[in-house]
PDB file of C-alpha atoms and ligand atoms in Angstrom:
ATOM      1  CA  MET A 574       0.019  -0.251   0.185  1.00 64.00           C
ATOM      2  CA  SER A 575       1.829   3.360  -0.930  1.00 71.00           C
ATOM      3  CA  ASP A 576       2.046   6.268   0.853  1.00 81.00           C
ATOM      4  CA  PHE A 577       1.543   9.008  -1.336  1.00 89.00           C
ATOM      5  CA  VAL A 578      -0.853   9.358  -4.904  1.00 96.00           C
ATOM      6  CA  THR A 579      -1.019  11.528  -7.705  1.00 97.00           C
ATOM      7  CA  ALA A 580      -4.094  10.904 -10.228  1.00 98.00           C
ATOM      8  CA  PHE A 581      -5.694  13.030 -12.906  1.00 98.00           C
ATOM      9  CA  ALA A 582      -8.640  13.070 -13.999  1.00 98.00           C
ATOM     10  CA  PRO A 583      -9.678  14.927 -17.335  1.00 98.00           C
ATOM     11  CA  ALA A 584     -11.965  17.956 -17.769  1.00 98.00           C
ATOM     12  CA  SER A 585     -15.294  17.176 -19.169  1.00 98.00           C
ATOM     13  CA  ILE A 586     -18.379  17.948 -21.909  1.00 98.00           C
ATOM     14  CA  GLY A 587     -21.595  18.074 -20.241  1.00 97.00           C
ATOM     15  CA  ASN A 588     -24.794  17.353 -21.332  1.00 98.00           C
ATOM     16  CA  VAL A 589     -23.235  17.174 -24.845  1.00 98.00           C
ATOM     17  CA  GLY A 590     -26.062  18.755 -26.645  1.00 98.00           C
ATOM     18  CA  VAL A 591     -28.252  16.085 -26.579  1.00 98.00           C
ATOM     19  CA  GLY A 592     -28.858  14.544 -23.212  1.00 98.00           C
ATOM     20  CA  PHE A 593     -28.948  17.452 -20.341  1.00 97.00           C
ATOM     21  CA  ASP A 594     -28.320  16.251 -17.227  1.00 96.00           C
ATOM     22  CA  MET A 595     -26.870  12.451 -18.743  1.00 97.00           C
ATOM     23  CA  LEU A 596     -24.264  12.810 -21.223  1.00 98.00           C
ATOM     24  CA  GLY A 597     -21.077  13.542 -21.423  1.00 98.00           C
ATOM     25  CA  LEU A 598     -17.586  13.364 -23.134  1.00 98.00           C
ATOM     26  CA  ALA A 599     -14.248  13.242 -21.496  1.00 98.00           C
ATOM     27  CA  LEU A 600     -11.553  15.568 -22.842  1.00 98.00           C
ATOM     28  CA  ALA A 601      -7.889  15.155 -23.068  1.00 97.00           C
ATOM     29  CA  GLY A 602      -6.129  17.642 -22.897  1.00 94.00           C
ATOM     30  CA  ALA A 603      -7.317  19.378 -19.630  1.00 96.00           C
ATOM     31  CA  GLY A 604      -7.314  18.493 -16.046  1.00 97.00           C
ATOM     32  CA  ASP A 605      -6.827  18.539 -12.659  1.00 97.00           C
ATOM     33  CA  ARG A 606      -4.574  16.212 -10.301  1.00 97.00           C
ATOM     34  CA  VAL A 607      -4.630  16.128  -6.548  1.00 97.00           C
ATOM     35  CA  ILE A 608      -2.106  14.658  -4.453  1.00 97.00           C
ATOM     36  CA  ALA A 609      -2.911  12.272  -1.599  1.00 97.00           C
ATOM     37  CA  ARG A 610      -0.851  11.613   1.134  1.00 96.00           C
ATOM     38  CA  ARG A 611      -2.199   9.439   4.492  1.00 94.00           C
ATOM     39  CA  THR A 612      -2.179  11.395   8.054  1.00 95.00           C
ATOM     40  CA  ASP A 613      -2.584  10.218  11.284  1.00 93.00           C
ATOM     41  CA  ASN A 614      -5.858  12.650  11.577  1.00 93.00           C
ATOM     42  CA  ASP A 615      -9.984  11.961  11.984  1.00 93.00           C
ATOM     43  CA  ARG A 616     -10.350  14.080   8.996  1.00 95.00           C
ATOM     44  CA  VAL A 617     -10.076  14.515   5.442  1.00 96.00           C
ATOM     45  CA  THR A 618      -7.731  17.742   5.136  1.00 96.00           C
ATOM     46  CA  VAL A 619      -6.495  19.886   1.833  1.00 96.00           C
ATOM     47  CA  ALA A 620      -3.092  21.230   2.362  1.00 96.00           C
ATOM     48  CA  GLU A 621      -3.061  23.693  -0.949  1.00 94.00           C
ATOM     49  CA  VAL A 622      -5.436  24.277  -3.733  1.00 95.00           C
ATOM     50  CA  ARG A 623      -2.793  25.796  -7.017  1.00 93.00           C
ATOM     51  CA  GLY A 624      -3.915  27.151  -9.780  1.00 90.00           C
ATOM     52  CA  LEU A 625      -2.042  26.980 -13.606  1.00 83.00           C
ATOM     53  CA  ASP A 626       0.572  29.346 -12.130  1.00 83.00           C
ATOM     54  CA  GLY A 627       1.426  27.404  -9.178  1.00 84.00           C
ATOM     55  CA  GLU A 628       0.668  30.134  -7.279  1.00 85.00           C
ATOM     56  CA  SER A 629      -2.533  29.376  -4.474  1.00 87.00           C
ATOM     57  CA  HIS A 630      -6.131  29.300  -5.993  1.00 86.00           C
ATOM     58  CA  PRO A 631      -7.234  32.949  -5.535  1.00 82.00           C
ATOM     59  CA  TYR A 632     -10.686  31.169  -5.270  1.00 81.00           C
ATOM     60  CA  LEU A 633     -11.266  27.623  -4.322  1.00 85.00           C
ATOM     61  CA  SER A 634     -10.790  27.012   0.048  1.00 84.00           C
ATOM     62  CA  THR A 635      -8.344  24.320   1.639  1.00 89.00           C
ATOM     63  CA  ASN A 636     -11.950  24.590   3.799  1.00 90.00           C
ATOM     64  CA  ALA A 637     -11.822  20.812   3.443  1.00 90.00           C
ATOM     65  CA  GLU A 638     -16.216  21.222   3.946  1.00 91.00           C
ATOM     66  CA  GLU A 639     -15.932  23.481   0.911  1.00 91.00           C
ATOM     67  CA  ASN A 640     -13.770  21.888  -1.627  1.00 94.00           C
ATOM     68  CA  THR A 641     -14.979  19.387  -4.297  1.00 95.00           C
ATOM     69  CA  ALA A 642     -12.162  17.361  -3.574  1.00 97.00           C
ATOM     70  CA  SER A 643     -11.808  16.733   0.018  1.00 97.00           C
ATOM     71  CA  ILE A 644     -15.764  16.285  -0.016  1.00 97.00           C
ATOM     72  CA  ALA A 645     -15.470  13.396  -2.408  1.00 97.00           C
ATOM     73  CA  ALA A 646     -12.927  11.714  -0.479  1.00 97.00           C
ATOM     74  CA  GLN A 647     -13.709  11.930   2.887  1.00 97.00           C
ATOM     75  CA  ALA A 648     -16.892  10.030   1.492  1.00 96.00           C
ATOM     76  CA  LEU A 649     -14.763   7.689   0.516  1.00 97.00           C
ATOM     77  CA  TRP A 650     -13.121   7.407   3.453  1.00 96.00           C
ATOM     78  CA  ASP A 651     -16.220   7.296   5.684  1.00 95.00           C
ATOM     79  CA  ALA A 652     -17.691   4.553   3.297  1.00 95.00           C
ATOM     80  CA  HIS A 653     -14.741   2.351   2.942  1.00 95.00           C
ATOM     81  CA  GLY A 654     -11.435   3.988   5.142  1.00 89.00           C
ATOM     82  CA  GLY A 655      -9.818   2.547   8.150  1.00 80.00           C
ATOM     83  CA  ALA A 656      -8.042   4.761  10.689  1.00 86.00           C
ATOM     84  CA  GLY A 657      -6.379   7.658  10.020  1.00 91.00           C
ATOM     85  CA  SER A 658      -7.406   9.880   6.782  1.00 94.00           C
ATOM     86  CA  VAL A 659      -6.155  11.430   4.275  1.00 96.00           C
ATOM     87  CA  GLU A 660      -4.447  14.836   2.998  1.00 97.00           C
ATOM     88  CA  LEU A 661      -5.296  16.542  -0.039  1.00 97.00           C
ATOM     89  CA  LYS A 662      -3.202  18.583  -2.609  1.00 97.00           C
ATOM     90  CA  VAL A 663      -5.176  20.144  -5.433  1.00 97.00           C
ATOM     91  CA  HIS A 664      -3.526  21.376  -8.588  1.00 96.00           C
ATOM     92  CA  LYS A 665      -6.001  22.494 -10.595  1.00 96.00           C
ATOM     93  CA  GLY A 666      -5.499  22.578 -14.434  1.00 95.00           C
ATOM     94  CA  VAL A 667      -9.307  22.890 -15.188  1.00 96.00           C
ATOM     95  CA  PRO A 668     -10.561  26.703 -15.136  1.00 93.00           C
ATOM     96  CA  LEU A 669     -13.309  27.260 -12.780  1.00 91.00           C
ATOM     97  CA  GLN A 670     -17.352  28.285 -14.050  1.00 91.00           C
ATOM     98  CA  SER A 671     -15.656  27.441 -16.938  1.00 94.00           C
ATOM     99  CA  GLY A 672     -18.298  24.580 -18.803  1.00 95.00           C
ATOM    100  CA  MET A 673     -15.377  21.918 -18.428  1.00 97.00           C
ATOM    101  CA  GLY A 674     -16.233  19.884 -15.348  1.00 96.00           C
ATOM    102  CA  SER A 675     -13.835  21.865 -13.192  1.00 95.00           C
ATOM    103  CA  SER A 676     -15.386  20.803 -10.106  1.00 94.00           C
ATOM    104  CA  ALA A 677     -16.124  16.821 -11.211  1.00 96.00           C
ATOM    105  CA  ALA A 678     -12.778  17.021 -12.099  1.00 97.00           C
ATOM    106  CA  SER A 679     -11.433  17.479  -8.721  1.00 97.00           C
ATOM    107  CA  ALA A 680     -13.924  15.505  -7.386  1.00 97.00           C
ATOM    108  CA  VAL A 681     -12.889  12.544  -9.199  1.00 98.00           C
ATOM    109  CA  ALA A 682      -9.106  12.584  -8.769  1.00 98.00           C
ATOM    110  CA  ALA A 683      -9.476  12.910  -5.185  1.00 98.00           C
ATOM    111  CA  ALA A 684     -11.670   9.684  -5.151  1.00 98.00           C
ATOM    112  CA  VAL A 685      -9.003   7.947  -7.024  1.00 98.00           C
ATOM    113  CA  ALA A 686      -6.013   9.063  -5.553  1.00 97.00           C
ATOM    114  CA  ALA A 687      -8.051   8.621  -1.721  1.00 97.00           C
ATOM    115  CA  ASN A 688      -8.613   4.659  -3.281  1.00 97.00           C
ATOM    116  CA  ALA A 689      -5.055   3.987  -4.309  1.00 96.00           C
ATOM    117  CA  LEU A 690      -4.882   4.928  -0.128  1.00 95.00           C
ATOM    118  CA  LEU A 691      -7.496   2.063   0.796  1.00 94.00           C
ATOM    119  CA  GLU A 692      -6.365  -1.543   2.081  1.00 91.00           C
ATOM    120  CA  SER A 693      -9.101  -2.758  -0.465  1.00 93.00           C
ATOM    121  CA  PRO A 694      -8.977  -0.177  -3.284  1.00 95.00           C
ATOM    122  CA  LEU A 695     -12.695  -0.414  -5.420  1.00 97.00           C
ATOM    123  CA  ASP A 696     -13.180  -0.830  -8.507  1.00 96.00           C
ATOM    124  CA  VAL A 697     -13.179   2.461 -10.450  1.00 96.00           C
ATOM    125  CA  GLU A 698     -16.932   2.225 -11.339  1.00 95.00           C
ATOM    126  CA  ALA A 699     -17.321   1.836  -7.674  1.00 96.00           C
ATOM    127  CA  LEU A 700     -16.278   6.049  -6.906  1.00 97.00           C
ATOM    128  CA  LEU A 701     -18.758   7.625  -8.897  1.00 96.00           C
ATOM    129  CA  PRO A 702     -21.338   8.217  -6.144  1.00 95.00           C
ATOM    130  CA  TYR A 703     -18.703   9.284  -4.009  1.00 96.00           C
ATOM    131  CA  ALA A 704     -17.003  11.516  -6.439  1.00 96.00           C
ATOM    132  CA  LEU A 705     -21.284  12.955  -6.956  1.00 95.00           C
ATOM    133  CA  GLU A 706     -21.141  14.124  -3.607  1.00 93.00           C
ATOM    134  CA  GLY A 707     -18.417  16.561  -4.078  1.00 90.00           C
ATOM    135  CA  GLU A 708     -20.057  17.948  -7.327  1.00 87.00           C
ATOM    136  CA  LYS A 709     -23.355  17.878  -5.347  1.00 87.00           C
ATOM    137  CA  PHE A 710     -21.417  20.087  -3.280  1.00 86.00           C
ATOM    138  CA  ALA A 711     -20.437  22.881  -6.417  1.00 83.00           C
ATOM    139  CA  SER A 712     -23.685  22.895  -8.587  1.00 77.00           C
ATOM    140  CA  GLY A 713     -26.541  22.146  -6.001  1.00 75.00           C
ATOM    141  CA  ALA A 714     -27.984  18.858  -7.963  1.00 75.00           C
ATOM    142  CA  MET A 715     -26.456  15.094  -7.901  1.00 77.00           C
ATOM    143  CA  HIS A 716     -25.940  15.065 -11.936  1.00 88.00           C
ATOM    144  CA  THR A 717     -23.688  12.897 -13.484  1.00 95.00           C
ATOM    145  CA  ASP A 718     -22.565  14.690 -16.840  1.00 97.00           C
ATOM    146  CA  ASN A 719     -19.632  15.326 -16.302  1.00 97.00           C
ATOM    147  CA  VAL A 720     -18.064  13.270 -12.886  1.00 97.00           C
ATOM    148  CA  ALA A 721     -18.789  10.118 -15.010  1.00 98.00           C
ATOM    149  CA  PRO A 722     -16.641  11.013 -17.682  1.00 98.00           C
ATOM    150  CA  SER A 723     -14.121  12.605 -15.906  1.00 98.00           C
ATOM    151  CA  LEU A 724     -14.010   9.222 -13.927  1.00 98.00           C
ATOM    152  CA  LEU A 725     -13.996   6.683 -16.741  1.00 98.00           C
ATOM    153  CA  GLY A 726     -13.087   8.492 -20.175  1.00 98.00           C
ATOM    154  CA  GLY A 727     -15.037   8.485 -23.719  1.00 98.00           C
ATOM    155  CA  LEU A 728     -18.920   9.278 -23.887  1.00 98.00           C
ATOM    156  CA  ILE A 729     -21.127   8.323 -20.593  1.00 98.00           C
ATOM    157  CA  LEU A 730     -24.547   7.468 -20.859  1.00 98.00           C
ATOM    158  CA  SER A 731     -26.062   8.100 -17.076  1.00 96.00           C
ATOM    159  CA  PRO A 732     -29.316   8.973 -16.431  1.00 96.00           C
ATOM    160  CA  GLU A 733     -30.324   9.279 -12.716  1.00 92.00           C
ATOM    161  CA  ILE A 734     -33.117   6.798 -12.822  1.00 94.00           C
ATOM    162  CA  LEU A 735     -30.579   4.102 -13.948  1.00 94.00           C
ATOM    163  CA  LEU A 736     -27.690   4.970 -11.532  1.00 91.00           C
ATOM    164  CA  PRO A 737     -25.708   3.198 -10.383  1.00 89.00           C
ATOM    165  CA  LYS A 738     -25.672   1.689 -13.415  1.00 93.00           C
ATOM    166  CA  ILE A 739     -23.829   3.698 -16.077  1.00 95.00           C
ATOM    167  CA  ILE A 740     -23.759   3.170 -19.862  1.00 97.00           C
ATOM    168  CA  ARG A 741     -20.153   3.207 -21.728  1.00 97.00           C
ATOM    169  CA  LEU A 742     -21.170   4.138 -25.075  1.00 98.00           C
ATOM    170  CA  PRO A 743     -19.881   3.339 -28.486  1.00 97.00           C
ATOM    171  CA  THR A 744     -18.070   6.324 -30.100  1.00 97.00           C
ATOM    172  CA  PRO A 745     -17.532   6.655 -34.041  1.00 96.00           C
ATOM    173  CA  GLU A 746     -14.041   6.465 -35.828  1.00 94.00           C
ATOM    174  CA  GLY A 747     -13.788   9.670 -37.314  1.00 96.00           C
ATOM    175  CA  VAL A 748     -14.771  12.472 -35.369  1.00 98.00           C
ATOM    176  CA  SER A 749     -12.965  15.041 -33.026  1.00 98.00           C
ATOM    177  CA  ALA A 750     -14.357  16.894 -30.195  1.00 98.00           C
ATOM    178  CA  VAL A 751     -13.643  20.968 -30.492  1.00 98.00           C
ATOM    179  CA  LEU A 752     -14.121  22.918 -26.950  1.00 98.00           C
ATOM    180  CA  LEU A 753     -13.463  26.282 -27.097  1.00 98.00           C
ATOM    181  CA  HIS A 754     -13.072  28.113 -23.307  1.00 98.00           C
ATOM    182  CA  PRO A 755     -14.233  32.323 -23.508  1.00 98.00           C
ATOM    183  CA  ASP A 756     -12.419  33.821 -20.613  1.00 96.00           C
ATOM    184  CA  LEU A 757     -16.108  33.684 -19.131  1.00 95.00           C
ATOM    185  CA  GLN A 758     -17.561  32.926 -15.890  1.00 92.00           C
ATOM    186  CA  VAL A 759     -20.917  30.672 -15.736  1.00 93.00           C
ATOM    187  CA  ASN A 760     -22.333  29.965 -12.622  1.00 90.00           C
ATOM    188  CA  THR A 761     -23.721  26.321 -12.973  1.00 88.00           C
ATOM    189  CA  ALA A 762     -26.151  26.277 -10.094  1.00 86.00           C
ATOM    190  CA  GLN A 763     -27.752  29.764 -11.635  1.00 90.00           C
ATOM    191  CA  ALA A 764     -27.593  28.535 -15.108  1.00 92.00           C
ATOM    192  CA  ARG A 765     -29.873  25.647 -13.651  1.00 91.00           C
ATOM    193  CA  ARG A 766     -32.180  28.270 -11.999  1.00 90.00           C
ATOM    194  CA  VAL A 767     -33.154  30.258 -15.178  1.00 89.00           C
ATOM    195  CA  LEU A 768     -34.846  26.949 -16.579  1.00 95.00           C
ATOM    196  CA  PRO A 769     -37.947  26.058 -17.107  1.00 95.00           C
ATOM    197  CA  LYS A 770     -39.598  23.372 -14.138  1.00 94.00           C
ATOM    198  CA  SER A 771     -41.883  21.589 -17.470  1.00 97.00           C
ATOM    199  CA  ILE A 772     -41.786  21.421 -20.869  1.00 97.00           C
ATOM    200  CA  SER A 773     -44.063  20.657 -23.675  1.00 98.00           C
ATOM    201  CA  MET A 774     -44.816  17.685 -25.069  1.00 98.00           C
ATOM    202  CA  LYS A 775     -43.908  18.365 -28.782  1.00 98.00           C
ATOM    203  CA  LEU A 776     -40.127  20.087 -27.392  1.00 97.00           C
ATOM    204  CA  TRP A 777     -39.694  16.530 -25.015  1.00 97.00           C
ATOM    205  CA  LEU A 778     -40.175  14.130 -27.952  1.00 98.00           C
ATOM    206  CA  ASP A 779     -38.331  16.293 -30.221  1.00 98.00           C
ATOM    207  CA  GLN A 780     -35.409  16.254 -27.500  1.00 98.00           C
ATOM    208  CA  GLN A 781     -36.088  12.574 -27.530  1.00 97.00           C
ATOM    209  CA  GLY A 782     -35.582  11.868 -30.975  1.00 98.00           C
ATOM    210  CA  LEU A 783     -31.849  13.943 -31.348  1.00 98.00           C
ATOM    211  CA  LEU A 784     -30.737  12.036 -28.246  1.00 98.00           C
ATOM    212  CA  ALA A 785     -31.703   8.188 -29.689  1.00 98.00           C
ATOM    213  CA  GLY A 786     -30.931   9.417 -33.087  1.00 98.00           C
ATOM    214  CA  PHE A 787     -27.610  10.951 -31.609  1.00 98.00           C
ATOM    215  CA  ILE A 788     -26.609   7.624 -29.271  1.00 98.00           C
ATOM    216  CA  HIS A 789     -27.577   5.742 -33.126  1.00 98.00           C
ATOM    217  CA  ALA A 790     -25.363   8.078 -34.936  1.00 98.00           C
ATOM    218  CA  CYS A 791     -22.076   7.180 -32.436  1.00 98.00           C
ATOM    219  CA  GLY A 792     -22.710   3.535 -32.537  1.00 97.00           C
ATOM    220  CA  SER A 793     -23.121   2.606 -36.420  1.00 97.00           C
ATOM    221  CA  GLY A 794     -20.961   5.807 -37.058  1.00 96.00           C
ATOM    222  CA  ASP A 795     -22.810   7.414 -39.006  1.00 97.00           C
ATOM    223  CA  ILE A 796     -21.705  10.881 -39.496  1.00 97.00           C
ATOM    224  CA  GLU A 797     -24.169  12.749 -41.809  1.00 96.00           C
ATOM    225  CA  LEU A 798     -26.942  11.512 -38.840  1.00 98.00           C
ATOM    226  CA  ILE A 799     -24.317  13.345 -36.366  1.00 98.00           C
ATOM    227  CA  GLY A 800     -24.501  16.536 -37.860  1.00 97.00           C
ATOM    228  CA  LYS A 801     -28.420  16.200 -38.225  1.00 98.00           C
ATOM    229  CA  THR A 802     -29.162  15.070 -34.631  1.00 98.00           C
ATOM    230  CA  LEU A 803     -26.528  17.049 -32.255  1.00 98.00           C
ATOM    231  CA  ARG A 804     -28.577  19.974 -31.720  1.00 97.00           C
ATOM    232  CA  ASP A 805     -30.447  21.124 -27.906  1.00 98.00           C
ATOM    233  CA  VAL A 806     -33.572  22.343 -28.616  1.00 97.00           C
ATOM    234  CA  VAL A 807     -35.160  22.727 -25.083  1.00 97.00           C
ATOM    235  CA  ILE A 808     -31.425  23.998 -22.797  1.00 97.00           C
ATOM    236  CA  GLU A 809     -29.937  25.862 -24.942  1.00 97.00           C
ATOM    237  CA  PRO A 810     -32.158  28.666 -25.504  1.00 96.00           C
ATOM    238  CA  HIS A 811     -32.175  29.841 -22.086  1.00 96.00           C
ATOM    239  CA  ARG A 812     -28.265  29.334 -21.684  1.00 96.00           C
ATOM    240  CA  LYS A 813     -26.818  31.090 -24.844  1.00 96.00           C
ATOM    241  CA  GLY A 814     -27.579  34.660 -23.863  1.00 94.00           C
ATOM    242  CA  ASN A 815     -24.764  34.314 -20.804  1.00 94.00           C
ATOM    243  CA  VAL A 816     -22.390  33.883 -23.560  1.00 96.00           C
ATOM    244  CA  SER A 817     -22.159  36.873 -25.928  1.00 96.00           C
ATOM    245  CA  CYS A 818     -19.630  35.058 -28.421  1.00 97.00           C
ATOM    246  CA  PHE A 819     -22.288  32.426 -28.781  1.00 98.00           C
ATOM    247  CA  ASP A 820     -23.728  32.899 -31.923  1.00 98.00           C
ATOM    248  CA  ASP A 821     -20.614  34.095 -33.621  1.00 98.00           C
ATOM    249  CA  VAL A 822     -18.274  31.046 -32.553  1.00 98.00           C
ATOM    250  CA  VAL A 823     -20.872  28.374 -33.357  1.00 98.00           C
ATOM    251  CA  ALA A 824     -21.379  30.389 -37.038  1.00 98.00           C
ATOM    252  CA  ALA A 825     -17.694  30.243 -37.290  1.00 98.00           C
ATOM    253  CA  ALA A 826     -17.821  26.649 -36.210  1.00 98.00           C
ATOM    254  CA  TYR A 827     -20.151  25.215 -39.083  1.00 98.00           C
ATOM    255  CA  LYS A 828     -18.592  27.334 -41.283  1.00 98.00           C
ATOM    256  CA  ALA A 829     -16.117  25.426 -41.137  1.00 98.00           C
ATOM    257  CA  GLY A 830     -17.179  21.897 -41.170  1.00 97.00           C
ATOM    258  CA  ALA A 831     -19.058  21.185 -37.668  1.00 98.00           C
ATOM    259  CA  LEU A 832     -21.411  18.532 -37.854  1.00 98.00           C
ATOM    260  CA  GLY A 833     -22.424  20.048 -34.959  1.00 98.00           C
ATOM    261  CA  CYS A 834     -21.483  22.564 -32.077  1.00 98.00           C
ATOM    262  CA  THR A 835     -23.695  24.236 -29.140  1.00 98.00           C
ATOM    263  CA  LEU A 836     -22.651  25.096 -25.405  1.00 98.00           C
ATOM    264  CA  SER A 837     -20.759  22.438 -23.345  1.00 98.00           C
ATOM    265  CA  GLY A 838     -22.445  21.814 -19.440  1.00 96.00           C
ATOM    266  CA  SER A 839     -24.133  24.686 -18.445  1.00 95.00           C
ATOM    267  CA  GLY A 840     -21.142  27.085 -20.806  1.00 95.00           C
ATOM    268  CA  PRO A 841     -19.820  29.233 -21.327  1.00 97.00           C
ATOM    269  CA  SER A 842     -17.382  26.820 -23.282  1.00 98.00           C
ATOM    270  CA  ILE A 843     -18.914  25.511 -26.100  1.00 98.00           C
ATOM    271  CA  PHE A 844     -17.968  22.447 -28.469  1.00 98.00           C
ATOM    272  CA  ALA A 845     -18.101  20.606 -31.256  1.00 98.00           C
ATOM    273  CA  LEU A 846     -17.971  17.540 -32.990  1.00 98.00           C
ATOM    274  CA  CYS A 847     -16.159  17.435 -36.304  1.00 98.00           C
ATOM    275  CA  ARG A 848     -14.687  15.264 -39.114  1.00 98.00           C
ATOM    276  CA  ASP A 849     -10.740  14.458 -37.166  1.00 97.00           C
ATOM    277  CA  ASN A 850      -9.397  16.437 -40.880  1.00 97.00           C
ATOM    278  CA  ASP A 851     -12.101  19.894 -40.166  1.00 98.00           C
ATOM    279  CA  ALA A 852     -11.181  19.749 -36.163  1.00 98.00           C
ATOM    280  CA  ARG A 853      -8.232  22.475 -36.482  1.00 98.00           C
ATOM    281  CA  ASN A 854      -9.600  24.753 -38.662  1.00 98.00           C
ATOM    282  CA  ALA A 855     -12.963  24.361 -36.806  1.00 98.00           C
ATOM    283  CA  ALA A 856     -10.959  25.426 -33.887  1.00 98.00           C
ATOM    284  CA  SER A 857      -9.223  28.129 -35.223  1.00 98.00           C
ATOM    285  CA  ALA A 858     -12.421  29.938 -36.783  1.00 98.00           C
ATOM    286  CA  MET A 859     -13.978  28.967 -33.476  1.00 98.00           C
ATOM    287  CA  GLU A 860     -11.532  31.031 -31.673  1.00 98.00           C
ATOM    288  CA  GLN A 861     -11.203  33.840 -34.094  1.00 98.00           C
ATOM    289  CA  ALA A 862     -15.029  34.340 -33.960  1.00 98.00           C
ATOM    290  CA  CYS A 863     -14.745  34.616 -29.911  1.00 98.00           C
ATOM    291  CA  ARG A 864     -11.513  37.115 -29.925  1.00 98.00           C
ATOM    292  CA  ALA A 865     -13.402  39.576 -32.691  1.00 97.00           C
ATOM    293  CA  GLN A 866     -15.866  40.045 -30.198  1.00 96.00           C
ATOM    294  CA  GLY A 867     -12.822  40.942 -28.035  1.00 97.00           C
ATOM    295  CA  ILE A 868     -13.028  37.566 -25.353  1.00 98.00           C
ATOM    296  CA  SER A 869      -9.893  36.115 -24.866  1.00 97.00           C
ATOM    297  CA  CYS A 870      -9.914  32.032 -25.417  1.00 97.00           C
ATOM    298  CA  GLN A 871      -8.521  28.599 -25.081  1.00 97.00           C
ATOM    299  CA  SER A 872      -9.283  25.750 -27.290  1.00 98.00           C
ATOM    300  CA  TRP A 873      -8.906  21.676 -27.644  1.00 98.00           C
ATOM    301  CA  VAL A 874      -8.901  19.202 -29.666  1.00 98.00           C
ATOM    302  CA  SER A 875      -9.855  15.809 -28.362  1.00 98.00           C
ATOM    303  CA  SER A 876     -10.565  12.609 -29.807  1.00 96.00           C
ATOM    304  CA  MET A 877     -14.096  11.296 -28.503  1.00 97.00           C
ATOM    305  CA  GLN A 878     -12.142   8.140 -26.725  1.00 96.00           C
ATOM    306  CA  ALA A 879     -10.276  10.365 -24.272  1.00 97.00           C
ATOM    307  CA  PRO A 880      -8.890   8.385 -21.261  1.00 98.00           C
ATOM    308  CA  GLY A 881     -10.972   8.261 -17.837  1.00 98.00           C
ATOM    309  CA  ALA A 882      -9.247   9.682 -14.486  1.00 98.00           C
ATOM    310  CA  TYR A 883      -5.696   7.560 -13.682  1.00 97.00           C
ATOM    311  CA  ILE A 884      -2.902   7.499 -11.287  1.00 96.00           C
ATOM    312  CA  VAL A 885       0.091   9.106 -11.685  1.00 94.00           C
ATOM    313  CA  GLY A 886       2.223   8.060  -9.715  1.00 80.00           C
ATOM    314  CA  GLU A 887       2.429   6.498  -6.242  1.00 75.00           C
ATOM    315  CA  ALA A 888       5.314   6.812  -3.656  1.00 68.00           C
TER     316      ALA A 888
HETATM  317  N1  HSE B2184     -25.451  18.988 -16.931  1.00 96.66           N
HETATM  318  C1  HSE B2184     -25.665  20.547 -16.145  1.00 96.66           C
HETATM  319  C2  HSE B2184     -26.233  21.354 -16.663  1.00 96.66           C
HETATM  320  C3  HSE B2184     -24.120  20.271 -15.872  1.00 96.66           C
HETATM  321  O1  HSE B2184     -26.099  21.647 -18.030  1.00 96.66           O
HETATM  322  O2  HSE B2184     -26.344  22.314 -15.547  1.00 96.66           O
HETATM  323  C4  HSE B2184     -23.474  21.139 -16.670  1.00 96.66           C
HETATM  324  O3  HSE B2184     -21.616  20.878 -16.681  1.00 96.66           O
END
């Protein structure tokens, strides 16, 4: 059994446009690291939270009651830990309030690191409920669409009604995800409060059709059908106003050949699915459109089979 473990958990695209709160895609290239160390304390503690610049994070708390990483690790330790506890160091690589699953990445990395310090570590899928405790604190709701792909990688369907069952969906060859992060912030809890409590039967039917068609398209590799189905007729209309560059970025993505383009999670990030050959051009076009609005930004191009969380090192 190790005394020190470092785990990495990737960013993720929540909702994937068609599956509000139940569909998520891991994103390669961005993620959080958590270093866990065994201690003799009674409770999980947070020694530091650092940003990408290596400095103490200006907004995130080292109070273990208020940090998604420690909340997830504590939930795991309460259920399966023995004597003592763990101390965490959280190194954020995912921007906050970005629609990239930042809180989920910290919670997942912490659960994976703490798990590796247990006498009998659990299977990775069994960590989902513990990582979700951290996510629940951050966004005020128990949605799995970021936590599940960050933990397991790839494209994951995890409707609440089926939990703890989660479904790893096949992904099509030749399609990449492009994610643009405009330098804006959207608070997920607030972005959830503006959503309607109920929708019409017509909208429900339309979105059901898009979700079912999209899942079929991914499994069968029907790229034209991905283009037809990657649309959000329920949530996007209520949220796109939070992202001033949204319409221009989406138009630029389609012009560059994107199959579909919509908000990532609650935004402000915007993602597109593209044929592999179009992905880099689409990323540049989306960046240009965003900067033309005076908003700085960063983009990532990722396989649809990005790996989930993993242990980086043990000592
Ligand atoms: N599925 C959630 C939402 C979380 O859209 O509010 C997004 O990251």
